[in-house]
XYZ file of C-alpha atoms in Angstrom:
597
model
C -27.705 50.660 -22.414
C -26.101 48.115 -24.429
C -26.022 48.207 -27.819
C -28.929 50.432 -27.344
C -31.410 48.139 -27.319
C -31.178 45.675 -29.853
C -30.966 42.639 -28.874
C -30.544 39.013 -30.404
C -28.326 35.772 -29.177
C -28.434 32.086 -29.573
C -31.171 30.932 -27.047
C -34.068 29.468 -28.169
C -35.441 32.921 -27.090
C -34.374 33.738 -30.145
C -34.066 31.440 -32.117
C -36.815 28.376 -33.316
C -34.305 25.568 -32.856
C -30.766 25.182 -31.753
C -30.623 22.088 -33.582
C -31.336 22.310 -37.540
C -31.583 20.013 -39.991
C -29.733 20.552 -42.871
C -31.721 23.037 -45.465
C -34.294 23.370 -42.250
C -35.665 27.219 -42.126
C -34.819 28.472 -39.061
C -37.061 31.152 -37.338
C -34.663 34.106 -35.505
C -36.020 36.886 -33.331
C -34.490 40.105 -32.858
C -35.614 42.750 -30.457
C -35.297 46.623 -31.150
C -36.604 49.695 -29.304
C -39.976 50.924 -30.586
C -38.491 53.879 -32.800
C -37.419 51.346 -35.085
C -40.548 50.697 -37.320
C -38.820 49.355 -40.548
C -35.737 48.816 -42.697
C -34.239 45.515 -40.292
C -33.260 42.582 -42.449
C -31.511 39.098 -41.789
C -27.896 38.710 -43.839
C -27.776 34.890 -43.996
C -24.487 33.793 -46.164
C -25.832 31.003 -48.284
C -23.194 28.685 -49.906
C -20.753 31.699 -49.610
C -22.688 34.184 -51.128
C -24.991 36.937 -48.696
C -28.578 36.591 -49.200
C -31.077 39.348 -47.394
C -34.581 38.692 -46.165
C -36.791 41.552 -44.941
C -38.264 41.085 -41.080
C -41.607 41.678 -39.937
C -43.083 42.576 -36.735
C -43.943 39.647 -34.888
C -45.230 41.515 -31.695
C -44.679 44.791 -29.756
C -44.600 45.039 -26.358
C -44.518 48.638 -23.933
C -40.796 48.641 -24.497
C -39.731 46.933 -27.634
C -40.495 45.550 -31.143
C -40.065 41.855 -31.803
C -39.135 41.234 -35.234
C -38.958 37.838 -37.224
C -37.328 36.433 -40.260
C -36.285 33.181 -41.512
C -32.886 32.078 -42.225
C -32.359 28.625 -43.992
C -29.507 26.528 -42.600
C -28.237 26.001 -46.388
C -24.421 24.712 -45.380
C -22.910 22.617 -42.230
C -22.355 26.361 -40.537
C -24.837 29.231 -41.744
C -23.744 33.152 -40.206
C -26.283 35.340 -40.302
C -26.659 39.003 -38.889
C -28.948 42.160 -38.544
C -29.071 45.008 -41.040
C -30.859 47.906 -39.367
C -31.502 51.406 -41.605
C -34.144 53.922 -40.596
C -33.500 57.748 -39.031
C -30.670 56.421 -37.428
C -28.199 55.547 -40.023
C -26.587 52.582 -41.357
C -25.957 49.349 -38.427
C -24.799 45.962 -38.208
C -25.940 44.158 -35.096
C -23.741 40.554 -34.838
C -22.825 38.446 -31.992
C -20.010 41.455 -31.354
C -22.829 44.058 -30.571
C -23.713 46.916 -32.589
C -21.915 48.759 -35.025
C -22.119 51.394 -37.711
C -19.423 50.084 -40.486
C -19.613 47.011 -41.724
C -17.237 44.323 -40.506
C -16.494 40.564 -41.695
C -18.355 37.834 -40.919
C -16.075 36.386 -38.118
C -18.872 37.572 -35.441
C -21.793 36.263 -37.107
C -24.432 34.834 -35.354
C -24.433 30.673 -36.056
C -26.992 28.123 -37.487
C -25.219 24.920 -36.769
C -26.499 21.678 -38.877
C -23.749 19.180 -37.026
C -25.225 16.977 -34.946
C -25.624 18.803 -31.253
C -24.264 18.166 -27.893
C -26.274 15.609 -25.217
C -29.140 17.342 -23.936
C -28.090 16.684 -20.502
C -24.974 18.810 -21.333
C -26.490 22.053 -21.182
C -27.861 21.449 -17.506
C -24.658 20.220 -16.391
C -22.258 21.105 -13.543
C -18.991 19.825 -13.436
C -16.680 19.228 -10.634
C -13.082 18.266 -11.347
C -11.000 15.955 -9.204
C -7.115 15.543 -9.382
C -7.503 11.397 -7.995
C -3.666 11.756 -6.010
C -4.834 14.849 -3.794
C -8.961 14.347 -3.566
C -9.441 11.281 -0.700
C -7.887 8.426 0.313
C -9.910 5.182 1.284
C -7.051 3.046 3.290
C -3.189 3.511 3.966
C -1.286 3.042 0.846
C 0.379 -0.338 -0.264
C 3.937 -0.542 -1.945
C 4.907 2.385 -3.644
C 6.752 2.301 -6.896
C 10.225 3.272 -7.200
C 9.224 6.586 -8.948
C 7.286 8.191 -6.285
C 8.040 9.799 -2.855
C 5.044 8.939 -0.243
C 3.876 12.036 1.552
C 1.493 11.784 4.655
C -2.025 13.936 3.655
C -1.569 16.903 5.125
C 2.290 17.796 4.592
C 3.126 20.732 2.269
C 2.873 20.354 -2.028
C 5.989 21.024 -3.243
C 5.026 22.772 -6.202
C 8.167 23.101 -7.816
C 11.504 21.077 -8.636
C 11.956 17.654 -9.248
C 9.809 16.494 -6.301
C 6.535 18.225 -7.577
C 5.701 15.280 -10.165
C 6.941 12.335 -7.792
C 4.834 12.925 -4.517
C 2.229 10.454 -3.665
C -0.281 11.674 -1.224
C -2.482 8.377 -1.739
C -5.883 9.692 -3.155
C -7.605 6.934 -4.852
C -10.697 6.200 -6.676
C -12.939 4.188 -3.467
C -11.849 8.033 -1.952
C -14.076 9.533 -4.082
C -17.259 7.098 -4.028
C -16.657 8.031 -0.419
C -17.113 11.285 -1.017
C -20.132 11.746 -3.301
C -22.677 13.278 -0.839
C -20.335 16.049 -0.518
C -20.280 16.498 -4.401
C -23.684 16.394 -4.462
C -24.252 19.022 -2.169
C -22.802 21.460 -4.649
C -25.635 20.553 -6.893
C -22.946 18.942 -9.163
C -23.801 16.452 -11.630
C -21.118 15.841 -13.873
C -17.765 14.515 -12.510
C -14.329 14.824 -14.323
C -11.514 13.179 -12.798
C -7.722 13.912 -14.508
C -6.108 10.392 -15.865
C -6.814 7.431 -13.889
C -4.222 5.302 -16.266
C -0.320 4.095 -15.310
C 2.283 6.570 -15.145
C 5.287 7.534 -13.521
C 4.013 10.615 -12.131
C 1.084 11.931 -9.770
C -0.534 13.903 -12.667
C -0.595 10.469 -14.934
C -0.451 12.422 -17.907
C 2.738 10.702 -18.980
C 0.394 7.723 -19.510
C 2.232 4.167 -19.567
C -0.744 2.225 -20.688
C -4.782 3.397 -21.789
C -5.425 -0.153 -21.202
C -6.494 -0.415 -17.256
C -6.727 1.807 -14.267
C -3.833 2.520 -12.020
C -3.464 -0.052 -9.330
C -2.470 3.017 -7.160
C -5.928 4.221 -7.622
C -7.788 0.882 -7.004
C -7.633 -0.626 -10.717
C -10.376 -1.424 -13.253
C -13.047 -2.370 -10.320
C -12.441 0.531 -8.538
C -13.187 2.654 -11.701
C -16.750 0.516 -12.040
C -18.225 1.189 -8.831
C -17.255 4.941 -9.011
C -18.907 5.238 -12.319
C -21.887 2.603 -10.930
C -22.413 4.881 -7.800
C -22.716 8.144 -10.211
C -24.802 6.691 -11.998
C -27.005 5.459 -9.698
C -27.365 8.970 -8.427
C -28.413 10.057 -12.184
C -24.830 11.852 -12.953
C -22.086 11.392 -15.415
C -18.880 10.599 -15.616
C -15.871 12.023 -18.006
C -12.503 10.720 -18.933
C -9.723 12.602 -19.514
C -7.517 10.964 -22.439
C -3.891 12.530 -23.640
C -4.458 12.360 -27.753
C -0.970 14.717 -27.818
C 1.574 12.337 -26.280
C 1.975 9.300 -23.925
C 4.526 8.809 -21.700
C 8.099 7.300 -23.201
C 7.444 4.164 -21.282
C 4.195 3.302 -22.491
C 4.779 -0.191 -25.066
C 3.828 1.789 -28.230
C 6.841 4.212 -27.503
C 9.637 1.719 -26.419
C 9.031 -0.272 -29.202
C 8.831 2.453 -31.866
C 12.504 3.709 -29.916
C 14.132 0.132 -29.622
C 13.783 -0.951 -33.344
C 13.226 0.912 -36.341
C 11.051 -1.267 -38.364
C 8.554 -1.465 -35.524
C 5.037 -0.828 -36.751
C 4.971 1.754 -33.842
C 7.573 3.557 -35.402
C 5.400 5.537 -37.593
C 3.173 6.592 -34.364
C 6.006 8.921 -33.234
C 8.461 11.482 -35.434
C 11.885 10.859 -34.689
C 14.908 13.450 -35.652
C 18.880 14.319 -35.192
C 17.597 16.846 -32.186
C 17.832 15.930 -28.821
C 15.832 14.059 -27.533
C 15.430 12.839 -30.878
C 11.843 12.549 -30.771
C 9.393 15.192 -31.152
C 7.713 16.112 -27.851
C 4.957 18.215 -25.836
C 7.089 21.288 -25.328
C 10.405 19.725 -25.355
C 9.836 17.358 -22.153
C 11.475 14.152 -22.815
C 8.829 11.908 -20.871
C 6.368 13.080 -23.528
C 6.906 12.182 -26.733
C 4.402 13.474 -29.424
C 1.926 11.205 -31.215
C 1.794 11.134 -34.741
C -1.585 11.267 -35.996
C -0.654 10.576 -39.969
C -0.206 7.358 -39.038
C -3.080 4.923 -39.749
C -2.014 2.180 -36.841
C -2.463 5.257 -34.189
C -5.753 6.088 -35.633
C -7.323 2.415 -35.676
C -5.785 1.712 -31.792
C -6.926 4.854 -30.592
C -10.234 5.856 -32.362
C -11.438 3.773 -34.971
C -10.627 0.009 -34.266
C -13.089 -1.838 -32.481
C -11.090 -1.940 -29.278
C -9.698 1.345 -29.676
C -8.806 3.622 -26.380
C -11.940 6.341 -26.993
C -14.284 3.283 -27.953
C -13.448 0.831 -25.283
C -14.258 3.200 -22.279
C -17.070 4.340 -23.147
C -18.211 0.614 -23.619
C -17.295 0.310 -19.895
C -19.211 3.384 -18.552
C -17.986 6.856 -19.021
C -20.333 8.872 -20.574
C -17.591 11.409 -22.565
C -14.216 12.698 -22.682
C -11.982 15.639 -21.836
C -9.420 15.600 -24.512
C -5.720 17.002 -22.315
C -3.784 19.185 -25.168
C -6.193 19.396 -27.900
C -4.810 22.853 -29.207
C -1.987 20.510 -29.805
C -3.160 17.420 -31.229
C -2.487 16.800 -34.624
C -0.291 19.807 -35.335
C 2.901 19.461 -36.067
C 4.921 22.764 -38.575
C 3.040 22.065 -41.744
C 0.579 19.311 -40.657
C -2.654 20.312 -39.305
C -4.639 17.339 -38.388
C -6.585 18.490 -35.199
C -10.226 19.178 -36.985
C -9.861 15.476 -38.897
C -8.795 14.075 -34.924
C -11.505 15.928 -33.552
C -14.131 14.860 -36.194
C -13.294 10.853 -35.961
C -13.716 11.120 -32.279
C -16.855 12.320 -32.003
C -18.203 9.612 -34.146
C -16.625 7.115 -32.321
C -18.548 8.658 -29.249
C -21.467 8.554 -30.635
C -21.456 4.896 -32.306
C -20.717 4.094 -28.884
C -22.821 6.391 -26.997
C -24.877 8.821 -28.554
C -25.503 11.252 -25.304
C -21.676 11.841 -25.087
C -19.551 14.115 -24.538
C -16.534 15.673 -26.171
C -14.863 18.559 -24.616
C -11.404 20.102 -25.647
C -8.221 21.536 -23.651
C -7.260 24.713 -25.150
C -6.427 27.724 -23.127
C -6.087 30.813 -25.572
C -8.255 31.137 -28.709
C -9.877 28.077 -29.151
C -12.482 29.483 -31.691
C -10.838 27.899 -35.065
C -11.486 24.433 -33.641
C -14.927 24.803 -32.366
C -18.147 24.195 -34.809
C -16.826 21.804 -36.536
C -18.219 18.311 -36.390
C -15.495 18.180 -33.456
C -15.328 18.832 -29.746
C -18.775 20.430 -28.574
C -16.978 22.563 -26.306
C -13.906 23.823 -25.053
C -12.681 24.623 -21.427
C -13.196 28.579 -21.923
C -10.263 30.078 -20.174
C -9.910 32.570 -22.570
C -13.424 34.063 -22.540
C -14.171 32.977 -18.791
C -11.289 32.956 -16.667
C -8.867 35.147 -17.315
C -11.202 38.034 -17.923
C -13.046 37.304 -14.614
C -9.284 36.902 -13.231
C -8.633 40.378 -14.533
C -11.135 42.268 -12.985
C -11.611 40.267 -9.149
C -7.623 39.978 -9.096
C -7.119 41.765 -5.393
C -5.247 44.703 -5.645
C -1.753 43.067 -4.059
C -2.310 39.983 -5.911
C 0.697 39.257 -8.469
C 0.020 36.249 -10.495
C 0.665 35.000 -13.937
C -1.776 32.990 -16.041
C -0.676 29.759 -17.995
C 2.727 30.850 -19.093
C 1.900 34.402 -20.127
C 5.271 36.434 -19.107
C 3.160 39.328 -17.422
C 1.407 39.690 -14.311
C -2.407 39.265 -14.526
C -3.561 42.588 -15.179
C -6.306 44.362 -13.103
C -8.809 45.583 -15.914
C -12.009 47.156 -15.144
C -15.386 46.167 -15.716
C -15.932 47.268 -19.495
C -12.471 45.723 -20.471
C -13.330 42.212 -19.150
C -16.932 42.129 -20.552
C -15.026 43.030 -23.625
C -13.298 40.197 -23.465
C -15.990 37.574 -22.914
C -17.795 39.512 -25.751
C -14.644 39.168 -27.957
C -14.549 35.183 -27.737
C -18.193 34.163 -27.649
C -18.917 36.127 -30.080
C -16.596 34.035 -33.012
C -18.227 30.746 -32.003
C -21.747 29.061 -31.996
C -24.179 29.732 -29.202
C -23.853 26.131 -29.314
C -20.477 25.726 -28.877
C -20.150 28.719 -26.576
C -22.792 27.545 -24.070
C -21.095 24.311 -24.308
C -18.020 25.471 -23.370
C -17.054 24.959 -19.775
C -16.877 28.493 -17.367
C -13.656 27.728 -15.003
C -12.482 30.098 -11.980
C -9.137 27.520 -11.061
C -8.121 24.154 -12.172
C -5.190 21.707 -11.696
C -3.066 23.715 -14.108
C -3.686 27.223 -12.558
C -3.678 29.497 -9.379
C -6.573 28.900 -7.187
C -9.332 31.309 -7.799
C -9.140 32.257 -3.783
C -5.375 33.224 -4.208
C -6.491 35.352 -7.281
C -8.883 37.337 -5.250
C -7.026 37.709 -2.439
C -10.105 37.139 -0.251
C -13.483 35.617 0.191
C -15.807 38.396 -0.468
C -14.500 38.605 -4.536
C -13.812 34.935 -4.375
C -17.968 35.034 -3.968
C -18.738 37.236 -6.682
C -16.384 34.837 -8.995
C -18.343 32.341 -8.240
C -21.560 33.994 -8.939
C -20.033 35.127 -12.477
C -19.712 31.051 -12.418
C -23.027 29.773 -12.258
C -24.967 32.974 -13.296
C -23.269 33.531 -17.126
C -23.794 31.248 -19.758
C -21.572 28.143 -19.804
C -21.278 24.835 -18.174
C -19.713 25.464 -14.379
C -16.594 23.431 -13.713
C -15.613 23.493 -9.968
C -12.147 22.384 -8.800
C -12.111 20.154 -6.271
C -11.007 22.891 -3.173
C -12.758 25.717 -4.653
C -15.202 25.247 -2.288
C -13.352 25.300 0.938
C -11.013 28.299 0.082
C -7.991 26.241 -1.152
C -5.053 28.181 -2.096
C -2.618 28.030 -4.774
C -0.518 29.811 -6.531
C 0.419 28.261 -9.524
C -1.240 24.244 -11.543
C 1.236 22.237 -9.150
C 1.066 24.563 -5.904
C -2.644 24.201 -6.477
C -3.137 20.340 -6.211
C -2.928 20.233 -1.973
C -5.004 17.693 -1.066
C -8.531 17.940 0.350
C -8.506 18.864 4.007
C -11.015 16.846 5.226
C -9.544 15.758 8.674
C -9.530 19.905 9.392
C -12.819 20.943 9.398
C -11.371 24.091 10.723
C -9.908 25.421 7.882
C -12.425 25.268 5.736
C -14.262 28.878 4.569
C -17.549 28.041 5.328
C -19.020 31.088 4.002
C -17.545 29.959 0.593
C -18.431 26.672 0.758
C -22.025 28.154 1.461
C -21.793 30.420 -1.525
C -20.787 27.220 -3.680
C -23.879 25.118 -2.551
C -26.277 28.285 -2.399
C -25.344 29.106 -6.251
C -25.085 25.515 -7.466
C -28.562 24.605 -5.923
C -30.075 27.994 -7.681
C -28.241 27.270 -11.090
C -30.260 23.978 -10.608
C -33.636 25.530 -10.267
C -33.580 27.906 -12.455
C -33.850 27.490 -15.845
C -33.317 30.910 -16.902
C -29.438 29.904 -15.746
C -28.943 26.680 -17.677
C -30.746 27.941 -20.740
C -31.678 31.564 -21.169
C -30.223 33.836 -23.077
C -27.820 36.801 -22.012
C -28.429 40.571 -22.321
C -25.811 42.886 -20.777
C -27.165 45.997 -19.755
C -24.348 48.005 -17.741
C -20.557 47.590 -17.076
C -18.073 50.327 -15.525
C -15.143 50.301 -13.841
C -16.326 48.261 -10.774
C -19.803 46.990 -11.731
C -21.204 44.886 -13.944
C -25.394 44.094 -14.288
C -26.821 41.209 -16.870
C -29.945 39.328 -17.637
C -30.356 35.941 -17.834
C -33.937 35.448 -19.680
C -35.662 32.415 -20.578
C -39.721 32.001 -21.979
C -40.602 34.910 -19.780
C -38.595 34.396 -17.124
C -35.943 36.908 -15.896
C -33.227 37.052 -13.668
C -31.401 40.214 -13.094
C -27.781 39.798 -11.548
C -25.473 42.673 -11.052
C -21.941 41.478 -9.592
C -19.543 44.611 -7.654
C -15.733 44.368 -7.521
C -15.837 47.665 -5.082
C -18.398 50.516 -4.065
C -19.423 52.314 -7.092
C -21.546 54.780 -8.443
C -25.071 53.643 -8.458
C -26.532 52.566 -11.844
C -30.163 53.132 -12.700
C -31.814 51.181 -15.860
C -35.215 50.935 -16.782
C -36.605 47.123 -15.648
C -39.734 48.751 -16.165
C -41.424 46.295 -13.240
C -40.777 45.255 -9.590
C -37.685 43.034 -8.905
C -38.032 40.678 -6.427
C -34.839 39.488 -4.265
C -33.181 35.562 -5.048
C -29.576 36.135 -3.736
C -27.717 38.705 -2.129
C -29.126 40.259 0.324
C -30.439 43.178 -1.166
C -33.459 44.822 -1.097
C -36.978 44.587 -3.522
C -36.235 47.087 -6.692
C -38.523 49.377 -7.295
C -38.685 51.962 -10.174
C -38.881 55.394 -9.504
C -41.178 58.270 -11.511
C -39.582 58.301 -13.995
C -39.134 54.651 -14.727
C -35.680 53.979 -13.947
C -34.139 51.501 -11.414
C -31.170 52.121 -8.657
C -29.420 49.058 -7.764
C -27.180 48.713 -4.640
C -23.641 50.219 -5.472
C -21.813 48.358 -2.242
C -19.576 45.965 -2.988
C -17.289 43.786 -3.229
C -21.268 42.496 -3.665
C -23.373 39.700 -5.844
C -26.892 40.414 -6.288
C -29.823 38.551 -8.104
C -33.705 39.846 -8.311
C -36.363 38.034 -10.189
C -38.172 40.693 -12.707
């Protein structure tokens, strides 16, 4: 059993509030096996210096001992953590696991004083739509001189010169369009990559955060998309560029065409080719500047400004593209200040938004921080579940990493969701959007290899803790290879090549993610992983959900539920324990069970 049986995380399970006032005493819970009678204490560190606090027993039940303390939220971020002493030995338990040496504080558990995410937030699911490739209302009109008009259902070319220049048409009345089949996916949440001018089909080369893209319908198009979301109870989210903007967007040509510009200081300019900084040396991207005080006040702060403004017109929160990046620059380290004036500007403007950060490695150093309430977890979602569903032929790499995806087993990718969450918030980590594929990576059903470990992905998706974000194609099987080979557009006109079984799985698991609460807000206990299986609990004021997911046939695992489990998803039989207590669960797979317990 993990961690043998002690047992404490950031749901309100466990913890009195997840939203403290500063100096507020927070009640924790911590649950230990019944042999441990005495010697547990709560390590809070108080304005930097470790303060202990004895537990008591709140309440015992057949199984376990509940134990309480109090931990005051002294500073913005409190850690705490679990001494246990007793018969046997010395232990730590922090947000890591278990251990028996000590270790630093970087996998504390979290009292967070900043002001918290929306509430709607942590019921959300997300569903992200690339505007060029999603649905097209009406034949397109001119095209501009920069793009290449392709007809809907010829080939992506996904690399080369061409990739950024074709126009398949997809535009904005498309998607309104389109909304019953987003809500059958029990979505609720919509992202939608840039919707602003630029010479590409990705728009990320932005030449103007004034308007919408004619190409996509314009300003009014963007209104009744956001009206008819609304009117359905959902949200809406931006995504803005804070790194760069494209070199033909106004601030840009006239920082490059005269020196004395006030725009100038917006932008670093050098000897080096191109002789502008840029995102990763791309010449169509030069780098913002965020030392200067004009970017800050047209951006963030002014009362026009870009993050302000659309807000004011409807959206209810943004996706920040590049955040790892924005605001760093050698020895300039800006992104926490960025990150902090933004959210304050979204919540003068709307105080139920959103802020959620790019950032595909270790975005841990820029969460809890007054900043972005989440991130988009690749690190301690994707590529672990990527690691151990990748099908056996499948050769992939993952966001630039020169090495194939590895195939790891079970205990190596738990280990690395474990390793992430565990240096943030609960907060921040169920915050933090769970992603099997987006625009900028290989589709998840190309990563599997087939449908039957493409479901059990998206189980891990709406079962684990995290917001779900579903790419736009996910549902229907879309393949893809690599971020541009990815983006083919919707095949709605071929009914026939759609993977209805996955597209079942998608609205089965969204619909159940929906009803129960246990999935939105519970906290997570893992109680097995091997090679090919892995079996969790989802709990939330008494209610439990058991879910074991199965790469491949393994040897069965027996744990001690220590009641009847009743059957939600799967398939599989009523669990009942044997004479001696213990549970078998199925061992087929590739499988995805849940029972009710």
């Amino acid at each position: 059993m993990f961690d043998q049986g002690f047992h404490h995380d950031g749901s309100l399970d466990h913890v009195s509030t997840l939203a403290p006032e500063p100096g507020e005493t927070v009640t924790v819970f911590l649950r230990t096996p019944r042999t441990q009678r005495d010697g547990v204490h709560v390590r809070s560190v108080r304005d930097g210096e470790p303060h202990f606090d004895a537990a008591v027993i709140d309440r015992e039940t057949e199984d376990e001992i509940w134990w309480r303390a109090d931990v005051t939220a002294r500073n913005p971020i409190t850690p705490y953590r679990f001494l246990l002493t007793g018969p046997a030995g010395y232990r730590w338990l922090t947000a890591a696991g278990l251990c028996s040496h000590d270790v630093p504080d970087a996998t504390d558990f979290r009292l967070n004083t900043y002001a918290p995410p929306p509430g709607w937030a942590a019921d959300a699911t997300v569903y992200e739509i690339f505007p060029d490739r999603f649905a097209s209302s009406s034949p397109p009109g001119a095209v501009p001189d920069w793009a290449v008009p392709t007809a809907w259902d010829e080939p992506v070319q996904g690399r080369g010169p061409l990739a950024p220049r074709q126009l398949f048409g997809g535009d904005l009345p498309g998607v309104t369009e389109r909304l019953d089949h987003i809500a059958s996916l029990g979505v609720d949440t919509l992202w939608l990559t840039p919707v602003f001018p630029a010479r590409s089909n990705h728009r990320y080369n932005s030449s103007s955060f004034d308007r919408i893209d004619p190409l996509l319908g314009g300003d009014a198009a963007y209104r009744a998309l956001i009206d008819a979301a609304h009117a359905r109870g959902w949200r809406v989210l931006g995504d803005l560029t804070t790194n760069h903007c494209g070199d033909d967007h106004p601030w840009f040509t006239a920082a490059l065409g005269d020196k004395e510009a006030p725009e100038r200081g917006r932008f670093r300019f050098h000897d080096e080719e191109p002789g502008y900084e840029t995102w990763m040396g791309v010449p169509s991207l030069p780098k913002l500047d965020w030392a200067d005080d004009g970017l800050i006040h047209d951006m963030i702060d002014g009362p026009e400004a870009i993050v302000r403004r659309w807000l004011r017109f409807g959206l209810d929160g943004w996706r920040i593209d590049v955040a790892n990046m924005t605001g760093r620059r050698g020895a300039a380290d800006l992104t926490r200040e960025v990150a902090a004036r933004i959210r304050r500007a979204v919540a003068e403007e709307r105080r139920d938004g959103l802020l959620v950060a790019e950032h595909a490695h270790d975005s841990t150093r820029d969460l809890d921080a007054d900043g972005w309430h989440g991130t988009m977890n690749y690190a301690g979602f994707t590529r672990p579940v990527w690691s151990w569903l990748r099908g056996p032929q499948t050769r992939l790499d993952f966001l630039g990493v020169p090495a194939q995806v590895p195939r790891l087993s079970g205990t190596d990718a738990v280990a690395t969701m474990r390793a992430f969450s565990a240096q943030t918030s609960w907060r921040s980590f169920t915050h933090s959007w769970s992603i099997l594929s987006s625009h900028d990576t290989a589709r998840i059903r190309t990563v599997c290899g087939d449908g039957s470990l493409t479901e059990v992905a998206v189980g891990l998706l709406f079962t684990l803790p995290g917001t779900p974000m579903v790419y736009a194609g996910d549902e229907f099987g879309l393949e893809g290879s690599w971020g541009e080979d990815a983006r083919r557009p919707m095949p709605w006109s071929r009914p026939d090549t759609w993977d209805t079984r996955t597209l079942d799985v998608h609205r089965t698991l969204g619909a159940l993610r929906k009803k129960e609460k246990a999935l939105r807000q519970g906290g997570l206990r893992w109680l097995h992983v091997s090679e090919d299986g892995i079996v969790f609990t989802r709990e939330r004021a008494g209610d439990r959900l058991l879910v074991m997911a199965a790469r491949a046939a393994h040897t069965p695992v027996r744990i001690r539920l220590g009641t009847e489990a009743q059957p939600v998803y799967g398939g599989a039989h009523p669990l009942l324990p044997a004479s001696d207590g213990l549970t078998t669960l199925p061992c087929d797979g590739p499988a995805f069970h849940i029972w009710r317990y």
